[in-house]
XYZ file of C-alpha atoms in Angstrom:
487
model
C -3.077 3.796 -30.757
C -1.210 6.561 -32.332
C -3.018 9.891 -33.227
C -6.018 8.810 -30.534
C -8.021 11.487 -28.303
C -8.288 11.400 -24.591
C -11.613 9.438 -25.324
C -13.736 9.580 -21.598
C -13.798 5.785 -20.834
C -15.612 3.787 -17.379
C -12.978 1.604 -17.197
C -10.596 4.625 -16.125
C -13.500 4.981 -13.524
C -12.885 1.402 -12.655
C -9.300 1.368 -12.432
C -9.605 4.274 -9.601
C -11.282 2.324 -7.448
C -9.028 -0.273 -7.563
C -6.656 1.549 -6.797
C -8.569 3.142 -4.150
C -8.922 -0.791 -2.558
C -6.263 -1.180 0.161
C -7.095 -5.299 -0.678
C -6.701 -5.320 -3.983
C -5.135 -8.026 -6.338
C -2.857 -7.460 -9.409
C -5.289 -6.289 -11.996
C -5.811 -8.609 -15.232
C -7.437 -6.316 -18.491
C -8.961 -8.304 -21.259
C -10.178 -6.725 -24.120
C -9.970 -7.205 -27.987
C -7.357 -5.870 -29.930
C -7.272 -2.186 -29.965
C -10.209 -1.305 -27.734
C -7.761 1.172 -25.567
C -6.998 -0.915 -23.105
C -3.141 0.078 -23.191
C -3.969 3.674 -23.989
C -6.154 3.998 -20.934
C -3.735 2.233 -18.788
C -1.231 3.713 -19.511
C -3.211 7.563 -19.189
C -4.066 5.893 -15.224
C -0.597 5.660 -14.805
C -0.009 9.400 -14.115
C -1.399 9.760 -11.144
C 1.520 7.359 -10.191
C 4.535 8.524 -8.570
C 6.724 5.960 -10.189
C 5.538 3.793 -13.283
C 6.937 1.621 -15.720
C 5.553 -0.161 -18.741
C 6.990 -3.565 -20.799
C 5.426 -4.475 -23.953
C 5.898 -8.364 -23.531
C 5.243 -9.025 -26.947
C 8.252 -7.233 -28.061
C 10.903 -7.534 -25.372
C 12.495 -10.683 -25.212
C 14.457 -9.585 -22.715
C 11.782 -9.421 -20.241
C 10.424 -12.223 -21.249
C 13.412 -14.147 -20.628
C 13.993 -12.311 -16.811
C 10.285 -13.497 -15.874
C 11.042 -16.946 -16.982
C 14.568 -17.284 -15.036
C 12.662 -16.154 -11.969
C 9.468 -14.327 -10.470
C 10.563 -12.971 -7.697
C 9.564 -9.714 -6.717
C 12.892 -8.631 -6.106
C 14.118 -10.281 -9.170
C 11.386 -9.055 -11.635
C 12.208 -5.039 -10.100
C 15.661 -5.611 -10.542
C 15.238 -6.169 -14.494
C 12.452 -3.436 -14.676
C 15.410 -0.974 -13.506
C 17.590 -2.412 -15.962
C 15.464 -1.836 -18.960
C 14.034 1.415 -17.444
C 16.894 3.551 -15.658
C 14.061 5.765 -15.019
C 12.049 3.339 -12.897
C 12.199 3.613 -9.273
C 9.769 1.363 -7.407
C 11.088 2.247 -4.058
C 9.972 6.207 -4.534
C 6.426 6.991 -4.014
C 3.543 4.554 -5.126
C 4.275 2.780 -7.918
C 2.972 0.763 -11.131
C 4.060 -1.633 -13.338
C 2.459 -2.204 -16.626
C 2.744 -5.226 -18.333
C 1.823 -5.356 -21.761
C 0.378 -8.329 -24.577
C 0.775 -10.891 -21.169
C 0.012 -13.681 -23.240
C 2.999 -13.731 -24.864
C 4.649 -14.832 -21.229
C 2.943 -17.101 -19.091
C 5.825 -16.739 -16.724
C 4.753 -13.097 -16.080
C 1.263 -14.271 -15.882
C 2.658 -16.595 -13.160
C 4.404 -13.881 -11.312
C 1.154 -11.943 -10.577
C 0.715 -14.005 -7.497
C 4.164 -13.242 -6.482
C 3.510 -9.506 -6.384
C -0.070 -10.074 -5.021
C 1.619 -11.664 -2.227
C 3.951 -9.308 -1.939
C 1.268 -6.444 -2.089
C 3.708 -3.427 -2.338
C 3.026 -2.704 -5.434
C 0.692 -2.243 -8.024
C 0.603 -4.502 -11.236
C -1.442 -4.431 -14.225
C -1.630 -6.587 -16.940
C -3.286 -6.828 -20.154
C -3.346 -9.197 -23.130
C -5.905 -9.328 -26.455
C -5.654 -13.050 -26.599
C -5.683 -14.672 -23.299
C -8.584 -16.801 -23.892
C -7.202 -18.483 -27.347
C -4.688 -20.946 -27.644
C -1.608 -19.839 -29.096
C 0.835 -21.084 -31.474
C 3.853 -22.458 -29.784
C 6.375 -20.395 -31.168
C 4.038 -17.297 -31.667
C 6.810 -15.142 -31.164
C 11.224 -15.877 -31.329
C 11.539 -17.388 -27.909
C 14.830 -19.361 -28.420
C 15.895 -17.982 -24.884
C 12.556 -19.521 -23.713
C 14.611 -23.001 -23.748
C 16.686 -24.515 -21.457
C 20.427 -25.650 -22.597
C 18.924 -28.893 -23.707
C 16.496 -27.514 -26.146
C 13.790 -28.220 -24.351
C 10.468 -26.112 -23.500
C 10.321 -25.399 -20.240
C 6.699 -26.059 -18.395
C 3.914 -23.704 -19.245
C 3.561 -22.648 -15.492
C -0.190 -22.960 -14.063
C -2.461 -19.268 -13.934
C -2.618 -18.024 -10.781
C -5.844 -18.491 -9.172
C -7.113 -16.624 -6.727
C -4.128 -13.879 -7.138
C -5.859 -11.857 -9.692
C -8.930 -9.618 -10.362
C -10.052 -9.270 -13.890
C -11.647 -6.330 -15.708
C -13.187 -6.840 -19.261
C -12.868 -3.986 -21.651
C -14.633 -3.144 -24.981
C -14.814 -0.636 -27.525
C -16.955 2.109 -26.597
C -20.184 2.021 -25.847
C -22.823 3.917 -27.300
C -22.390 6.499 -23.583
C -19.350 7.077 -24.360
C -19.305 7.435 -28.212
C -21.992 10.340 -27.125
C -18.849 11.859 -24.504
C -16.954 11.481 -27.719
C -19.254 13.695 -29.433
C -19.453 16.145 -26.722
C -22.720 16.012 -25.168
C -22.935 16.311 -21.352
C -24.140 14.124 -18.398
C -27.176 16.329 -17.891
C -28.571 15.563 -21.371
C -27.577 11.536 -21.055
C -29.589 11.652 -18.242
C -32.511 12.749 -19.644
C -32.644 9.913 -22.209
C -32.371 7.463 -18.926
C -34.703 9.337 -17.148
C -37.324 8.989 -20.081
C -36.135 5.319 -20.330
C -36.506 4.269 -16.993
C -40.097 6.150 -16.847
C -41.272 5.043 -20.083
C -42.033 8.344 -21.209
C -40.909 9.572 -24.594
C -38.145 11.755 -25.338
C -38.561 15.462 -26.900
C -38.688 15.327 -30.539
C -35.397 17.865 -30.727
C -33.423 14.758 -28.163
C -35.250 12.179 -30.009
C -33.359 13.019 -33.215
C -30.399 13.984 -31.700
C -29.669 10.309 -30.365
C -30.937 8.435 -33.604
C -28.380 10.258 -35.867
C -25.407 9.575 -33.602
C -26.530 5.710 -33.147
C -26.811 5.580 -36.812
C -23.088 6.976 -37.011
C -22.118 4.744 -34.146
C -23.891 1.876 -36.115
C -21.422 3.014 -38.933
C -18.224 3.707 -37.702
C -18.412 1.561 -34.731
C -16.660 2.319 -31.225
C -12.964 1.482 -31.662
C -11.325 4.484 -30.325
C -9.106 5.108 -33.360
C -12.202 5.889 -35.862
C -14.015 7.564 -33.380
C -11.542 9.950 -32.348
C -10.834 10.726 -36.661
C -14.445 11.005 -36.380
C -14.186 13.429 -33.343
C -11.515 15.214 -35.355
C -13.070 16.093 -38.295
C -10.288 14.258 -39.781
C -12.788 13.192 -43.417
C -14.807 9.606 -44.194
C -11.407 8.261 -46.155
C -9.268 8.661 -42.752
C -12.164 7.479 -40.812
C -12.841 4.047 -42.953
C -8.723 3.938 -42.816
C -8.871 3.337 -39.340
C -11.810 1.160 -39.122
C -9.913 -1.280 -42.085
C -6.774 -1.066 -40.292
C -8.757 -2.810 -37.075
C -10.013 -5.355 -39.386
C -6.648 -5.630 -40.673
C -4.753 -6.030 -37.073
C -7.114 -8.778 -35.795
C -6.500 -10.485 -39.244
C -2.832 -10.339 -38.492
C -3.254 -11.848 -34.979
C -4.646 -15.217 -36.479
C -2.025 -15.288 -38.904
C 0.479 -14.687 -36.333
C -0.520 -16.277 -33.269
C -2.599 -19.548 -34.408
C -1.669 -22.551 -34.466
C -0.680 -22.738 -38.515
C -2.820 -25.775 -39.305
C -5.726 -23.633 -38.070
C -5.059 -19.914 -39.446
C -7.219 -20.557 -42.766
C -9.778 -22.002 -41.397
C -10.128 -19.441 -38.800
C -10.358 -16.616 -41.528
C -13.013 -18.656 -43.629
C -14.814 -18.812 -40.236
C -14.412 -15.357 -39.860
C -15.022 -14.292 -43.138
C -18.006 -16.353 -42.851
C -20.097 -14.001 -40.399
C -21.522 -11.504 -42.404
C -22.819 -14.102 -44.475
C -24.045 -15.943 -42.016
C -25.813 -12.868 -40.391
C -27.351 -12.109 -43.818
C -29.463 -14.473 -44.015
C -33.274 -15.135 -43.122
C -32.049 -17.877 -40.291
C -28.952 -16.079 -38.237
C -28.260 -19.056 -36.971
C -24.729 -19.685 -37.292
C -24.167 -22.744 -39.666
C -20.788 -24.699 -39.768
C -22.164 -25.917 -43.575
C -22.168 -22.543 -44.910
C -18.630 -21.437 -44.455
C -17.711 -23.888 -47.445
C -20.319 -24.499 -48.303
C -20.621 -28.274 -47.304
C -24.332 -29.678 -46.731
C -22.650 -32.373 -44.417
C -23.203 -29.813 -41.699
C -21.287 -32.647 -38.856
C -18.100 -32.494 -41.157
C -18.042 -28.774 -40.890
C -18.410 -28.946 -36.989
C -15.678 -30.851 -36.281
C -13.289 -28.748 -38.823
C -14.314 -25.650 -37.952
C -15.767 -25.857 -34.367
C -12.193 -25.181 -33.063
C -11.877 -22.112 -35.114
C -15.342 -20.493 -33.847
C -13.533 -20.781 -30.222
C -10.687 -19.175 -31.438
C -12.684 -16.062 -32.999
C -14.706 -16.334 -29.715
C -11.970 -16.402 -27.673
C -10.121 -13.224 -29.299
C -12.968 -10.924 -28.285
C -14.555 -10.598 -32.416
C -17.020 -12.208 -31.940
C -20.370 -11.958 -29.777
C -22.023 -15.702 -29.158
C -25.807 -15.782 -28.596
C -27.289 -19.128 -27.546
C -30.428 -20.572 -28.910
C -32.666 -21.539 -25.487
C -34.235 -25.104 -25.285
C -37.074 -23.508 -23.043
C -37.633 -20.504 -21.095
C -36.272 -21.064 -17.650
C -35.437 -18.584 -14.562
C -32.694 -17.592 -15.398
C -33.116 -18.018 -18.960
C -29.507 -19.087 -18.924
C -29.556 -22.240 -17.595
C -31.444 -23.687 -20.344
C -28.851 -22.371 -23.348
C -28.197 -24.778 -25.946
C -24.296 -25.069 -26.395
C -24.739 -26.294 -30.085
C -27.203 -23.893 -31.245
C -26.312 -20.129 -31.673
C -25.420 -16.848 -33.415
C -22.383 -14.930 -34.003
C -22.532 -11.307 -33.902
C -19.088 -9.118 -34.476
C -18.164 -7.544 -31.013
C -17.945 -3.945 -32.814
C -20.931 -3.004 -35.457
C -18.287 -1.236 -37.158
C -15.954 -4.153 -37.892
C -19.251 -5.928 -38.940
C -19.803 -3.330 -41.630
C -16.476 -2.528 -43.218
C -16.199 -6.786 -43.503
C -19.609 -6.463 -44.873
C -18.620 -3.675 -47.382
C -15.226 -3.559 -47.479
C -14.879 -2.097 -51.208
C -17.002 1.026 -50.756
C -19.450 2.217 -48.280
C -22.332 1.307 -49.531
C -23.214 -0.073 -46.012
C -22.667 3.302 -44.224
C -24.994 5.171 -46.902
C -27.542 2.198 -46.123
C -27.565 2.628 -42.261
C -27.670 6.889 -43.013
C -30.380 6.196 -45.408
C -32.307 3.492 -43.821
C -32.273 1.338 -46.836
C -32.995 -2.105 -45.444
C -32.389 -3.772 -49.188
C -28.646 -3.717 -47.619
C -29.032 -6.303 -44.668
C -29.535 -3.499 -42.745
C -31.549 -5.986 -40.214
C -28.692 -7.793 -39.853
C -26.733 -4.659 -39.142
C -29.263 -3.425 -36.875
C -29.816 -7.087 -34.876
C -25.621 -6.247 -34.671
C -25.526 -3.302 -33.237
C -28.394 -4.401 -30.653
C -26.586 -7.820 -29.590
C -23.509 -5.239 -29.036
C -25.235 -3.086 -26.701
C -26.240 -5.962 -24.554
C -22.948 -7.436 -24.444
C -21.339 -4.224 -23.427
C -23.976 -3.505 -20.815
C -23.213 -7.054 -19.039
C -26.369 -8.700 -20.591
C -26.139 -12.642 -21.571
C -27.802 -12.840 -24.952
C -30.168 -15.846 -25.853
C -32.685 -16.313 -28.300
C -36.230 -18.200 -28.632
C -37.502 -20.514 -31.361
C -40.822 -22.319 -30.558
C -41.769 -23.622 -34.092
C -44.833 -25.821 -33.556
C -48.381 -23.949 -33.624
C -50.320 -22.576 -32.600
C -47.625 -21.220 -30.454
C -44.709 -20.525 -33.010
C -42.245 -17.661 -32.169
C -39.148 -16.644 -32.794
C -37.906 -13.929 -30.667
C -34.782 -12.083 -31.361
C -33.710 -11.978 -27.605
C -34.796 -13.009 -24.293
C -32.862 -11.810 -21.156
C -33.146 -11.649 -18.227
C -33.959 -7.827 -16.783
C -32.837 -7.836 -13.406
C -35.580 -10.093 -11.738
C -37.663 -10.067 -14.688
C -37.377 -11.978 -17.855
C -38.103 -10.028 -21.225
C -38.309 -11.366 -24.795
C -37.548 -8.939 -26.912
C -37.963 -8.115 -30.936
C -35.691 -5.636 -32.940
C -37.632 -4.452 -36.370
C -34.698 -2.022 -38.402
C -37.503 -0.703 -40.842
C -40.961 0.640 -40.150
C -42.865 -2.483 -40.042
C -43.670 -2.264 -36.234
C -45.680 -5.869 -36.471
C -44.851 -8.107 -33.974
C -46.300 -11.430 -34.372
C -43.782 -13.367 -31.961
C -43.840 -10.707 -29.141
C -47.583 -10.768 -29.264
C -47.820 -14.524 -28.502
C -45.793 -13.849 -25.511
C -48.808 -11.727 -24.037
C -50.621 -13.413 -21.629
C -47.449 -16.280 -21.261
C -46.379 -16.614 -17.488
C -42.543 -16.824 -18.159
C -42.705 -13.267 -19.710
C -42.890 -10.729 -17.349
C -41.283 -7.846 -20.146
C -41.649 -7.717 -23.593
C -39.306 -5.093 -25.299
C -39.634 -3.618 -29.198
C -36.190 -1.501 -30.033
C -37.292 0.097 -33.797
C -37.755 3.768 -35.068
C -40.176 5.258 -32.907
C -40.279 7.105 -29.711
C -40.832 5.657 -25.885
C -44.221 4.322 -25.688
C -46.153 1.526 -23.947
C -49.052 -0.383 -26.027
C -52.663 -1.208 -24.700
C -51.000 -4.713 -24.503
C -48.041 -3.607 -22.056
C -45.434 -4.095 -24.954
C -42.717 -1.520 -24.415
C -41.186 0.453 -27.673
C -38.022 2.212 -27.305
C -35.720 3.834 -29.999
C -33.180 1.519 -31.074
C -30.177 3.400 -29.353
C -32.617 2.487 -25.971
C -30.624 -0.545 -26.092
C -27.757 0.878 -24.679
C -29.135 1.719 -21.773
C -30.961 -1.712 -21.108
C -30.305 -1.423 -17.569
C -32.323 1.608 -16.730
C -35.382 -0.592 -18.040
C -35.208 -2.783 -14.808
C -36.547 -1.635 -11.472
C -34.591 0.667 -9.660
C -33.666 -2.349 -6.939
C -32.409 -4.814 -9.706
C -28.611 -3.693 -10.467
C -26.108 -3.793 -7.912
C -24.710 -0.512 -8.966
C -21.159 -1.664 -8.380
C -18.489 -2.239 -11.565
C -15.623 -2.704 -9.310
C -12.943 -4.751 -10.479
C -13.415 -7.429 -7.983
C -17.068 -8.262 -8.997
C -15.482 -8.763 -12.915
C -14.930 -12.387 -14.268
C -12.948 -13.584 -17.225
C -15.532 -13.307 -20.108
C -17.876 -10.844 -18.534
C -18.611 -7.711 -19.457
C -18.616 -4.785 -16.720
């Protein structure tokens, strides 16, 4: 994260109050690679009296002192080895514990220190939710005198509290860019009364979601961006991100399953480009015999999943309460987490994708761009994403999303050029298991004669200040996070 800006981030807001809990657990960050996650931890860990941080991945020395014992006592007494500057018996302390995956036995000693609760522990890891190759990383002093691998000790349940983190959202690219609370809160004000924005605002906020559709919200770009630092050090950073989560299948799968995990990969613009989203195990070679593909490449798509890249959205079999609980597990898209990962992949020879989303040119899949960046915005705002296709008439639809909106369930349609015809949303007037129906396109905040709701397309990212007032549980502490939910 060299060369990064002090980029404003929630989750710094987050880690406050956890530390602000006197009953809190060691803390457990997932994130994709190079979100910030050990930039922003590490920036928390001044207002510490005493901190130290261990970059598991890298020091096999600590990796071999959590595996010979997790002790708390122990574990301290190698910190102060490896850091002579560490003194966990001086003031309040933290301990940082970077790239976790690549020790289960420090994962394990969590609950020791949870137990313990004199001190403060946080951990983070990109690929906690992937399985890794077994010898990932040199770990000869991982085995015992016999040669053998010792046990994979279990996770500690119940012993930690887990906080998901993403690049930024669209809020906090807009901190990035310098504008204030006061005029954020005038675009949720007009959001959350359905009243449309000033045309001066209303410009404003399309130009910077069409440069955060662009560049994306990986802190690295964005803070080039920030900088002034020039388009070729911009798209630098945003192919070296594409680059580094390359590098992680190639070095952590399991080696029978790295090239199939890039086709997969490489797979998703393609996939996205076309009429049908709908992600298709066939198309990634190719292969008609769509069953064959499944079972070679299912195990990849988990993997990808798994890392943080991509962003699943499940087909629904009917429209239930909540629409959830009727997802089908076999039918879905795959978005890319960050837009701007989507579009360098997409483009990654010139930038003829950027000058399509700054020119509007929807020739350039721009709707799949667009459908992107919307699916993003949801995810990051702690929305599950489904879609809807009802194919027999006189009924047919096919909405884009359907969610649920607090207590209320919305279908929703996202139109990238200026076509503002609906035909799906429009069958869902009058339907009983609608109670919202939301258009995000190029237009200002308005509200039809039929009750259909336009919004802007950067309205997405503020999703939640469409419900009512006494939907959201205004609370993003730590303890309310789950592994594989967004905060």
């Amino acid at each position: 994260m060299c060369g990064v800006l002090m980029l404003r981030r929630k989750a710094y807001d987050r880690l406050v109050e956890w530390k602000g809990r006197q009953d809190h657990k060691s803390l457990l960050i997932r994130g994709q690679r190079q979100v910030g996650k050990t930039f922003i931890i590490r920036e928390f860990s001044k207002t510490y009296e005493n901190s130290t941080y261990v970059d598991l991945s890298s020091n096999a020395r600590m990796r071999r002192a959590f595996r010979d014992s997790i002790e708390v006592e122990d574990v301290l007494e190698a910190l102060m080895l490896q850091d002579r500057t560490f003194d966990p018996y001086s003031g309040r302390c933290l301990i940082i514990l970077d790239e976790i995956q690549s020790s289960p036995w420090a994962r394990q000693a969590l609950k020791s220190f949870t137990e313990d609760g004199r001190f403060d522990v946080i951990a983070s890891g990109s690929l906690l939710d992937v399985p890794l190759r077994a010898r990932a990383y040199d770990e000869s002093d991982e085995r015992d005198e016999r040669g053998r691998d010792d046990a994979v000790p279990l996770i500690p349940v119940g012993y930690e509290e887990h906080m998901r983190m993403y690049s930024l959202d669209f809020e906090e690219f807009l901190w990035a860019k310098g504008y204030g609370d006061a005029t954020i809160a005038k675009v949720r004000e007009s959001i959350r009364q359905r009243v449309p924005l000033s045309g001066v605002l209303l410009d404003a906020m399309n130009d910077e979601f069409r440069e955060y559709t662009m560049f994306g919200g990986m802190p690295e770009p964005v803070s080039k961006l920030v900088a002034g630092e020039g388009l070729r050090s911009v798209i630098k950073a945003m192919d070296d991100v594409v680059a580094s989560n390359y590098n992680d299948i190639s070095k952590y799968a399991e080696e029978g399953e790295v090239l199939k995990i890039r086709k997969t990969l490489e797979s998703i613009p393609m996939q996205l480009s076309q009429s049908n989203k709908k992600f298709m195990y066939s198309r990634i070679e190719g292969n008609r015999k769509s069953r064959e593909g499944a079972r070679k490449y299912q195990e990849s798509l988990l993997w990808i999943e798994g890392s943080g890249i991509g962003n699943m959205c499940h087909q629904l079999r009917d429209i239930t309460v909540p629409v959830s609980m009727s997802s089908n597990p076999d039918q879905f898209k795959v978005y890319i987490s960050d837009t701007g990962m989507l579009v360098r992949m997409m483009d990654g020879d010139g930038v003829r994708a950027m000058d399509a989303i700054r020119t509007g040119d929807i020739g350039f899949n721009q709707g799949s761009l667009t459908e992107n960046v919307v699916a993003e915005c949801l995810m990051k705002s702690g929305i599950d994403r489904n879609y809807y296709i009802h194919r027999k008439e006189p009924g047919r639809m096919e909405l884009d999303f359907v969610i649920d909106l607090g207590s209320e369930t919305a279908a929703i349609e996202v139109k990238s050029g200026r076509d503002r015809e609906a035909p799906s949303l429009s069958k869902t007037i009058g339907d009983g298991r609608f109670q919202r129906r939301l258009m995000f396109e190029r237009s200002n905040i308005s509200v039809d004669e039929n009750g259909v709701e336009h919004y802007p397309l950067f309205a997405a990212a503020f999703v939640r200040d469409m419900g009512r007032s006494d939907d959201w549980v205004e609370d993003y502490s730590c303890r309310r996070a789950e592994p594989g939910r967004g905060l």
